[in-house]
GROMACS .gro file of C-alpha atoms in nm:
model
  303
    1MET     CA    1   7.827   7.003  -2.030
    2LYS     CA    2   7.874   7.010  -1.648
    3ILE     CA    3   8.156   6.811  -1.474
    4THR     CA    4   8.084   6.828  -1.053
    5LYS     CA    5   8.385   6.767  -0.866
    6ASP     CA    6   8.270   6.417  -0.725
    7ARG     CA    7   8.404   6.269  -1.001
    8VAL     CA    8   8.825   6.338  -0.957
    9VAL     CA    9   9.164   6.200  -0.975
   10TYR     CA   10   9.380   6.239  -0.787
   11ALA     CA   11   9.659   6.121  -1.052
   12MET     CA   12   9.673   6.227  -1.480
   13SER     CA   13   9.718   5.810  -1.625
   14ARG     CA   14   9.563   5.717  -1.967
   15GLU     CA   15   9.427   5.377  -1.717
   16ASN     CA   16   9.223   5.667  -1.624
   17THR     CA   17   8.821   5.590  -1.716
   18PRO     CA   18   8.597   5.894  -1.852
   19VAL     CA   19   8.375   6.047  -1.696
   20ALA     CA   20   8.235   6.243  -1.984
   21THR     CA   21   8.315   6.244  -2.349
   22VAL     CA   22   8.277   6.541  -2.543
   23SER     CA   23   8.288   6.656  -2.988
   24SER     CA   24   8.564   6.878  -3.053
   25GLY     CA   25   8.470   7.216  -2.959
   26SER     CA   26   8.268   7.175  -2.711
   27GLU     CA   27   8.254   7.384  -2.414
   28VAL     CA   28   8.256   7.199  -2.005
   29LEU     CA   29   8.251   7.318  -1.741
   30PHE     CA   30   8.455   7.180  -1.430
   31GLU     CA   31   8.321   7.201  -1.063
   32THR     CA   32   8.637   7.161  -0.842
   33CYS     CA   33   8.753   7.131  -0.520
   34ASP     CA   34   8.990   7.270  -0.329
   35CYS     CA   35   9.420   7.117  -0.350
   36PHE     CA   36   9.305   6.964  -0.016
   37SER     CA   37   8.981   6.851  -0.122
   38ASP     CA   38   8.763   7.030   0.093
   39GLN     CA   39   8.901   6.943   0.437
   40ILE     CA   40   8.989   7.234   0.560
   41THR     CA   41   8.725   7.471   0.696
   42SER     CA   42   8.875   7.659   0.980
   43ALA     CA   43   9.165   7.882   1.165
   44ASP     CA   44   9.143   7.487   1.398
   45ALA     CA   45   9.161   7.256   1.116
   46VAL     CA   46   9.456   7.014   1.235
   47PHE     CA   47   9.758   7.004   0.987
   48ASN     CA   48   9.884   6.680   1.033
   49GLU     CA   49   9.496   6.532   1.054
   50LEU     CA   50   9.490   6.588   0.685
   51ASP     CA   51   9.427   6.322   0.429
   52TRP     CA   52   9.750   6.334   0.212
   53GLN     CA   53   9.688   6.084  -0.043
   54ARG     CA   54   9.393   6.340  -0.160
   55ILE     CA   55   9.513   6.631  -0.217
   56ASN     CA   56   9.569   6.877  -0.580
   57PRO     CA   57   9.238   6.682  -0.697
   58ALA     CA   58   9.164   6.737  -1.042
   59THR     CA   59   8.835   6.660  -1.220
   60GLY     CA   60   8.666   6.502  -1.495
   61PRO     CA   61   8.880   6.277  -1.748
   62VAL     CA   62   8.695   6.430  -1.986
   63TYR     CA   63   8.719   6.196  -2.360
   64VAL     CA   64   8.722   6.449  -2.658
   65GLU     CA   65   8.648   6.272  -2.934
   66GLY     CA   66   8.827   6.269  -3.291
   67ALA     CA   67   9.213   6.351  -3.070
   68GLU     CA   68   9.489   6.151  -3.120
   69PRO     CA   69   9.819   6.115  -3.012
   70GLY     CA   70  10.091   6.368  -3.202
   71ASP     CA   71   9.711   6.588  -3.232
   72ALA     CA   72   9.720   6.925  -2.990
   73LEU     CA   73   9.399   7.011  -2.750
   74LYS     CA   74   9.372   7.405  -2.766
   75VAL     CA   75   9.165   7.417  -2.389
   76THR     CA   76   9.015   7.810  -2.402
   77ILE     CA   77   8.941   7.940  -2.068
   78LYS     CA   78   8.609   8.137  -2.025
   79ARG     CA   79   8.560   8.207  -1.745
   80ILE     CA   80   8.683   8.139  -1.359
   81THR     CA   81   8.435   8.178  -1.108
   82LEU     CA   82   8.503   8.141  -0.711
   83SER     CA   83   8.219   7.987  -0.526
   84SER     CA   84   8.373   8.014  -0.115
   85ASN     CA   85   8.416   8.346   0.018
   86GLN     CA   86   8.684   8.226   0.176
   87ALA     CA   87   9.028   8.073   0.109
   88VAL     CA   88   9.274   7.865   0.208
   89MET     CA   89   9.635   7.856   0.332
   90VAL     CA   90   9.849   7.696   0.476
   91THR     CA   91  10.274   7.704   0.618
   92ALA     CA   92  10.435   7.372   0.766
   93PRO     CA   93  10.796   7.320   0.862
   94GLN     CA   94  10.981   7.154   0.551
   95LEU     CA   95  10.760   7.339   0.349
   96GLY     CA   96  10.791   7.497   0.002
   97VAL     CA   97  11.092   7.749   0.010
   98ILE     CA   98  11.147   7.834   0.371
   99GLY     CA   99  11.001   7.558   0.565
  100ASP     CA  100  11.256   7.456   0.772
  101GLU     CA  101  11.249   7.785   0.962
  102LEU     CA  102  10.929   7.692   1.103
  103ASP     CA  103  10.845   7.538   1.396
  104ALA     CA  104  10.481   7.418   1.358
  105PRO     CA  105  10.193   7.376   1.090
  106LYS     CA  106   9.961   7.716   1.039
  107VAL     CA  107   9.687   7.709   0.809
  108THR     CA  108   9.508   8.052   0.812
  109ILE     CA  109   9.117   8.106   0.665
  110VAL     CA  110   9.191   8.435   0.440
  111PRO     CA  111   8.850   8.641   0.320
  112ILE     CA  112   8.736   8.742  -0.017
  113GLU     CA  113   8.572   9.108  -0.014
  114ASN     CA  114   8.521   9.310  -0.285
  115ASP     CA  115   8.706   9.158  -0.512
  116HIS     CA  116   9.016   9.147  -0.275
  117ALA     CA  117   9.165   8.922   0.014
  118ILE     CA  118   9.286   9.040   0.258
  119LEU     CA  119   9.593   8.865   0.396
  120PRO     CA  120   9.791   8.866   0.744
  121GLY     CA  121   9.782   9.231   0.875
  122ASN     CA  122   9.512   9.347   0.679
  123VAL     CA  123   9.724   9.338   0.347
  124ARG     CA  124   9.476   9.357   0.034
  125VAL     CA  125   9.534   9.231  -0.242
  126PRO     CA  126   9.348   9.190  -0.627
  127LEU     CA  127   9.211   8.829  -0.706
  128ASN     CA  128   9.361   8.647  -0.983
  129PRO     CA  129   9.166   8.323  -1.041
  130MET     CA  130   9.390   8.082  -1.154
  131VAL     CA  131   9.466   7.768  -1.192
  132GLY     CA  132   9.689   7.524  -1.039
  133VAL     CA  133   9.618   7.192  -1.210
  134ILE     CA  134   9.528   7.161  -1.598
  135GLY     CA  135   9.650   6.880  -1.813
  136VAL     CA  136   9.604   6.529  -2.030
  137ALA     CA  137   9.728   6.183  -1.897
  138PRO     CA  138  10.098   6.125  -2.040
  139ALA     CA  139  10.205   5.883  -2.264
  140GLY     CA  140  10.356   5.673  -2.018
  141GLU     CA  141  10.345   5.613  -1.630
  142ALA     CA  142  10.067   5.815  -1.484
  143ILE     CA  143  10.136   6.119  -1.312
  144SER     CA  144  10.033   6.315  -0.924
  145CYS     CA  145   9.834   6.576  -0.982
  146GLY     CA  146  10.068   6.725  -0.803
  147THR     CA  147  10.328   6.686  -1.065
  148PRO     CA  148  10.400   6.874  -1.305
  149ASP     CA  149  10.579   6.735  -1.640
  150SER     CA  150  10.475   6.832  -2.073
  151HIS     CA  151  10.137   6.703  -2.021
  152GLY     CA  152  10.072   6.976  -1.827
  153GLY     CA  153   9.982   6.908  -1.473
  154ASN     CA  154  10.052   7.082  -1.128
  155MET     CA  155  10.194   7.406  -1.331
  156ASP     CA  156  10.050   7.658  -1.116
  157CYS     CA  157  10.120   7.854  -1.279
  158LYS     CA  158   9.972   8.236  -1.227
  159MET     CA  159   9.903   8.317  -1.609
  160ILE     CA  160   9.704   8.068  -1.630
  161THR     CA  161   9.302   8.200  -1.583
  162ALA     CA  162   9.028   8.381  -1.802
  163GLY     CA  163   9.111   8.506  -2.118
  164SER     CA  164   9.393   8.215  -2.165
  165THR     CA  165   9.427   7.974  -2.332
  166LEU     CA  166   9.641   7.660  -2.267
  167TRP     CA  167   9.791   7.367  -2.568
  168LEU     CA  168   9.900   7.081  -2.433
  169PRO     CA  169  10.040   6.738  -2.599
  170VAL     CA  170   9.780   6.449  -2.639
  171ASN     CA  171   9.982   6.136  -2.621
  172VAL     CA  172   9.584   5.893  -2.550
  173PRO     CA  173   9.321   5.931  -2.772
  174GLY     CA  174   9.057   6.069  -2.634
  175ALA     CA  175   9.366   6.333  -2.469
  176LEU     CA  176   9.147   6.226  -2.096
  177PHE     CA  177   9.161   6.661  -1.965
  178GLY     CA  178   9.137   6.747  -1.659
  179LEU     CA  179   9.195   7.057  -1.385
  180GLY     CA  180   9.161   7.155  -1.057
  181ASP     CA  181   9.336   7.328  -0.772
  182LEU     CA  182   9.191   7.701  -0.821
  183HIS     CA  183   9.384   7.988  -0.637
  184ALA     CA  184   9.198   8.303  -0.630
  185ALA     CA  185   9.579   8.479  -0.650
  186MET     CA  186   9.930   8.328  -0.606
  187GLY     CA  187  10.261   8.506  -0.679
  188ASP     CA  188  10.563   8.388  -0.883
  189GLY     CA  189  10.665   8.098  -0.723
  190GLU     CA  190  10.402   7.963  -0.461
  191VAL     CA  191  10.689   8.039  -0.231
  192SER     CA  192  10.510   7.890   0.101
  193VAL     CA  193  10.346   7.561  -0.133
  194CYS     CA  194  10.025   7.713  -0.183
  195GLY     CA  195   9.893   7.965  -0.325
  196LEU     CA  196   9.523   8.070  -0.212
  197GLU     CA  197   9.332   7.780  -0.207
  198ILE     CA  198   8.989   7.798  -0.332
  199PRO     CA  199   8.666   7.587  -0.459
  200GLY     CA  200   8.497   7.660  -0.779
  201GLU     CA  201   8.415   7.612  -1.089
  202VAL     CA  202   8.617   7.733  -1.461
  203LEU     CA  203   8.411   7.645  -1.808
  204VAL     CA  204   8.653   7.573  -2.123
  205GLU     CA  205   8.634   7.539  -2.475
  206LEU     CA  206   8.822   7.182  -2.595
  207THR     CA  207   8.892   7.230  -2.962
  208VAL     CA  208   9.120   6.940  -3.073
  209VAL     CA  209   9.407   7.085  -3.352
  210LYS     CA  210   9.594   6.842  -3.620
  211ASN     CA  211   9.929   6.831  -3.772
  212ARG     CA  212  10.031   7.177  -3.602
  213LYS     CA  213  10.442   7.109  -3.427
  214LEU     CA  214  10.452   7.264  -3.171
  215PRO     CA  215  10.643   7.269  -2.784
  216LEU     CA  216  10.392   7.179  -2.609
  217PRO     CA  217  10.316   7.316  -2.306
  218MET     CA  218  10.281   7.627  -2.477
  219LEU     CA  219  10.003   7.918  -2.402
  220GLU     CA  220   9.825   8.261  -2.497
  221ASN     CA  221   9.696   8.554  -2.368
  222SER     CA  222   9.507   8.931  -2.518
  223GLU     CA  223   9.924   8.983  -2.420
  224THR     CA  224  10.208   8.768  -2.479
  225LEU     CA  225  10.261   8.407  -2.634
  226PHE     CA  226  10.457   8.169  -2.301
  227THR     CA  227  10.673   7.857  -2.410
  228LEU     CA  228  10.644   7.604  -2.106
  229ALA     CA  229  10.860   7.350  -1.937
  230SER     CA  230  10.861   7.153  -1.601
  231ALA     CA  231  11.195   6.933  -1.483
  232LEU     CA  232  11.417   6.892  -1.158
  233THR     CA  233  11.593   7.186  -1.148
  234LEU     CA  234  11.482   7.610  -1.157
  235ASP     CA  235  11.770   7.565  -1.380
  236ASP     CA  236  11.680   7.324  -1.595
  237ALA     CA  237  11.310   7.445  -1.653
  238ALA     CA  238  11.370   7.757  -1.754
  239SER     CA  239  11.656   7.609  -2.017
  240MET     CA  240  11.411   7.465  -2.136
  241ALA     CA  241  11.172   7.706  -2.161
  242THR     CA  242  11.351   7.941  -2.324
  243ARG     CA  243  11.541   7.710  -2.606
  244ASN     CA  244  11.128   7.535  -2.605
  245MET     CA  245  11.048   7.933  -2.767
  246ALA     CA  246  11.357   7.963  -2.953
  247HIS     CA  247  11.293   7.680  -3.132
  248PHE     CA  248  10.921   7.763  -3.220
  249ILE     CA  249  11.074   8.063  -3.363
  250ALA     CA  250  11.347   7.956  -3.639
  251ASP     CA  251  11.070   7.697  -3.642
  252ASN     CA  252  10.798   7.930  -3.807
  253THR     CA  253  11.012   8.204  -3.949
  254SER     CA  254  11.284   8.284  -4.140
  255LEU     CA  255  11.493   8.367  -3.878
  256THR     CA  256  11.800   8.163  -3.811
  257LEU     CA  257  11.816   7.969  -3.398
  258ALA     CA  258  12.081   8.246  -3.353
  259ASP     CA  259  11.867   8.558  -3.417
  260ALA     CA  260  11.540   8.421  -3.243
  261ILE     CA  261  11.809   8.329  -2.966
  262SER     CA  262  11.928   8.727  -2.975
  263ILE     CA  263  11.537   8.827  -3.008
  264LEU     CA  264  11.420   8.678  -2.682
  265SER     CA  265  11.732   8.816  -2.509
  266ILE     CA  266  11.671   9.167  -2.527
  267ALA     CA  267  11.247   9.174  -2.551
  268GLY     CA  268  11.113   8.904  -2.396
  269ASP     CA  269  11.090   8.732  -2.040
  270LEU     CA  270  11.177   8.443  -1.862
  271GLN     CA  271  11.016   8.399  -1.566
  272ILE     CA  272  10.943   8.160  -1.263
  273CYS     CA  273  10.610   7.986  -1.207
  274GLN     CA  274  10.570   7.806  -0.883
  275VAL     CA  275  10.998   7.608  -0.703
  276VAL     CA  276  10.781   7.431  -0.446
  277ASP     CA  277  10.686   7.064  -0.647
  278PRO     CA  278  10.803   6.783  -0.738
  279LEU     CA  279  10.964   6.932  -1.077
  280LYS     CA  280  10.987   7.346  -1.070
  281THR     CA  281  10.778   7.497  -1.372
  282CYS     CA  282  10.951   7.839  -1.577
  283ARG     CA  283  10.783   8.026  -1.866
  284TYR     CA  284  10.904   8.188  -2.120
  285ALA     CA  285  10.687   8.569  -2.210
  286LEU     CA  286  10.697   8.661  -2.593
  287PRO     CA  287  10.555   9.003  -2.656
  288LYS     CA  288  10.264   8.943  -2.881
  289SER     CA  289  10.323   9.301  -3.095
  290VAL     CA  290  10.720   9.143  -3.096
  291ALA     CA  291  10.499   8.824  -3.244
  292GLU     CA  292  10.294   8.976  -3.479
  293GLN     CA  293  10.557   9.135  -3.625
  294LEU     CA  294  10.708   8.785  -3.742
  295SER     CA  295  10.400   8.701  -3.779
  296LEU     CA  296  10.406   8.475  -3.545
  297ARG     CA  297  10.096   8.212  -3.421
  298ILE     CA  298  10.041   7.956  -3.186
  299GLU     CA  299   9.781   7.828  -3.465
  300GLY     CA  300  10.004   7.905  -3.700
  301GLU     CA  301   9.920   8.035  -4.026
  302GLN     CA  302   9.501   8.199  -4.113
  303ALA     CA  303   9.278   8.003  -4.331
   0.00000   0.00000   0.00000
């Protein structure tokens, strides 16, 4: 099933009407606009004339049969395909970490050649296609797609790539899952306020998981387990991500919380996702080489 990029929402909400219904375990292909709703096509675009009501669209939402509040939604990212040979970046006064030092907005069109982006100064960086906005409907009020929280949303985590699996809480019947805001590449922090913004397609598998208590959202790839947390301050997001991983270890092994904290202080890494959205996002990274020694898996014990 393919969901086209004309089926979008700008807030994640239990009130959104699903654009499709799928069974658990289904693969769904999401076509996405860039974070500016494809409004910028050249460096001559007038920044102040952008429609700021059309920022960070998420394609969807999709209703997943069998998903009920208290479940987890396992989102396996099978493939990310970029659909343009150029990406968009912006800088502007009062945007990002040091926008206060800028006098005027600037739109930059970044060419993509041979799996590399060509940045100003002819700096070449390898592509790392990732999903910036990905989540489900929150339990309470609608949340803008530009804001991350426990439901997912605009976490801008550069580890959400093809081959990774994201675990999200189900807050409403059907979960109401959507995604968007692809980046061809992005550094931790997203300090300018954007990555290499680009349209594309994302193939995911959506699976409902029942009877598994987890500190969601969580993420995993072939090498690492992550807890993800968003909060008003970076300190609070960092504390929450670390706390969630420590309790995940203590709740799923014979170790005490004190032992879990000791392991995290030595064997794991606290990392920044982004610092430019209304809530800041951090991740705690635990190597699977450590988790395997503890027989620790997000999915729980194997049958």
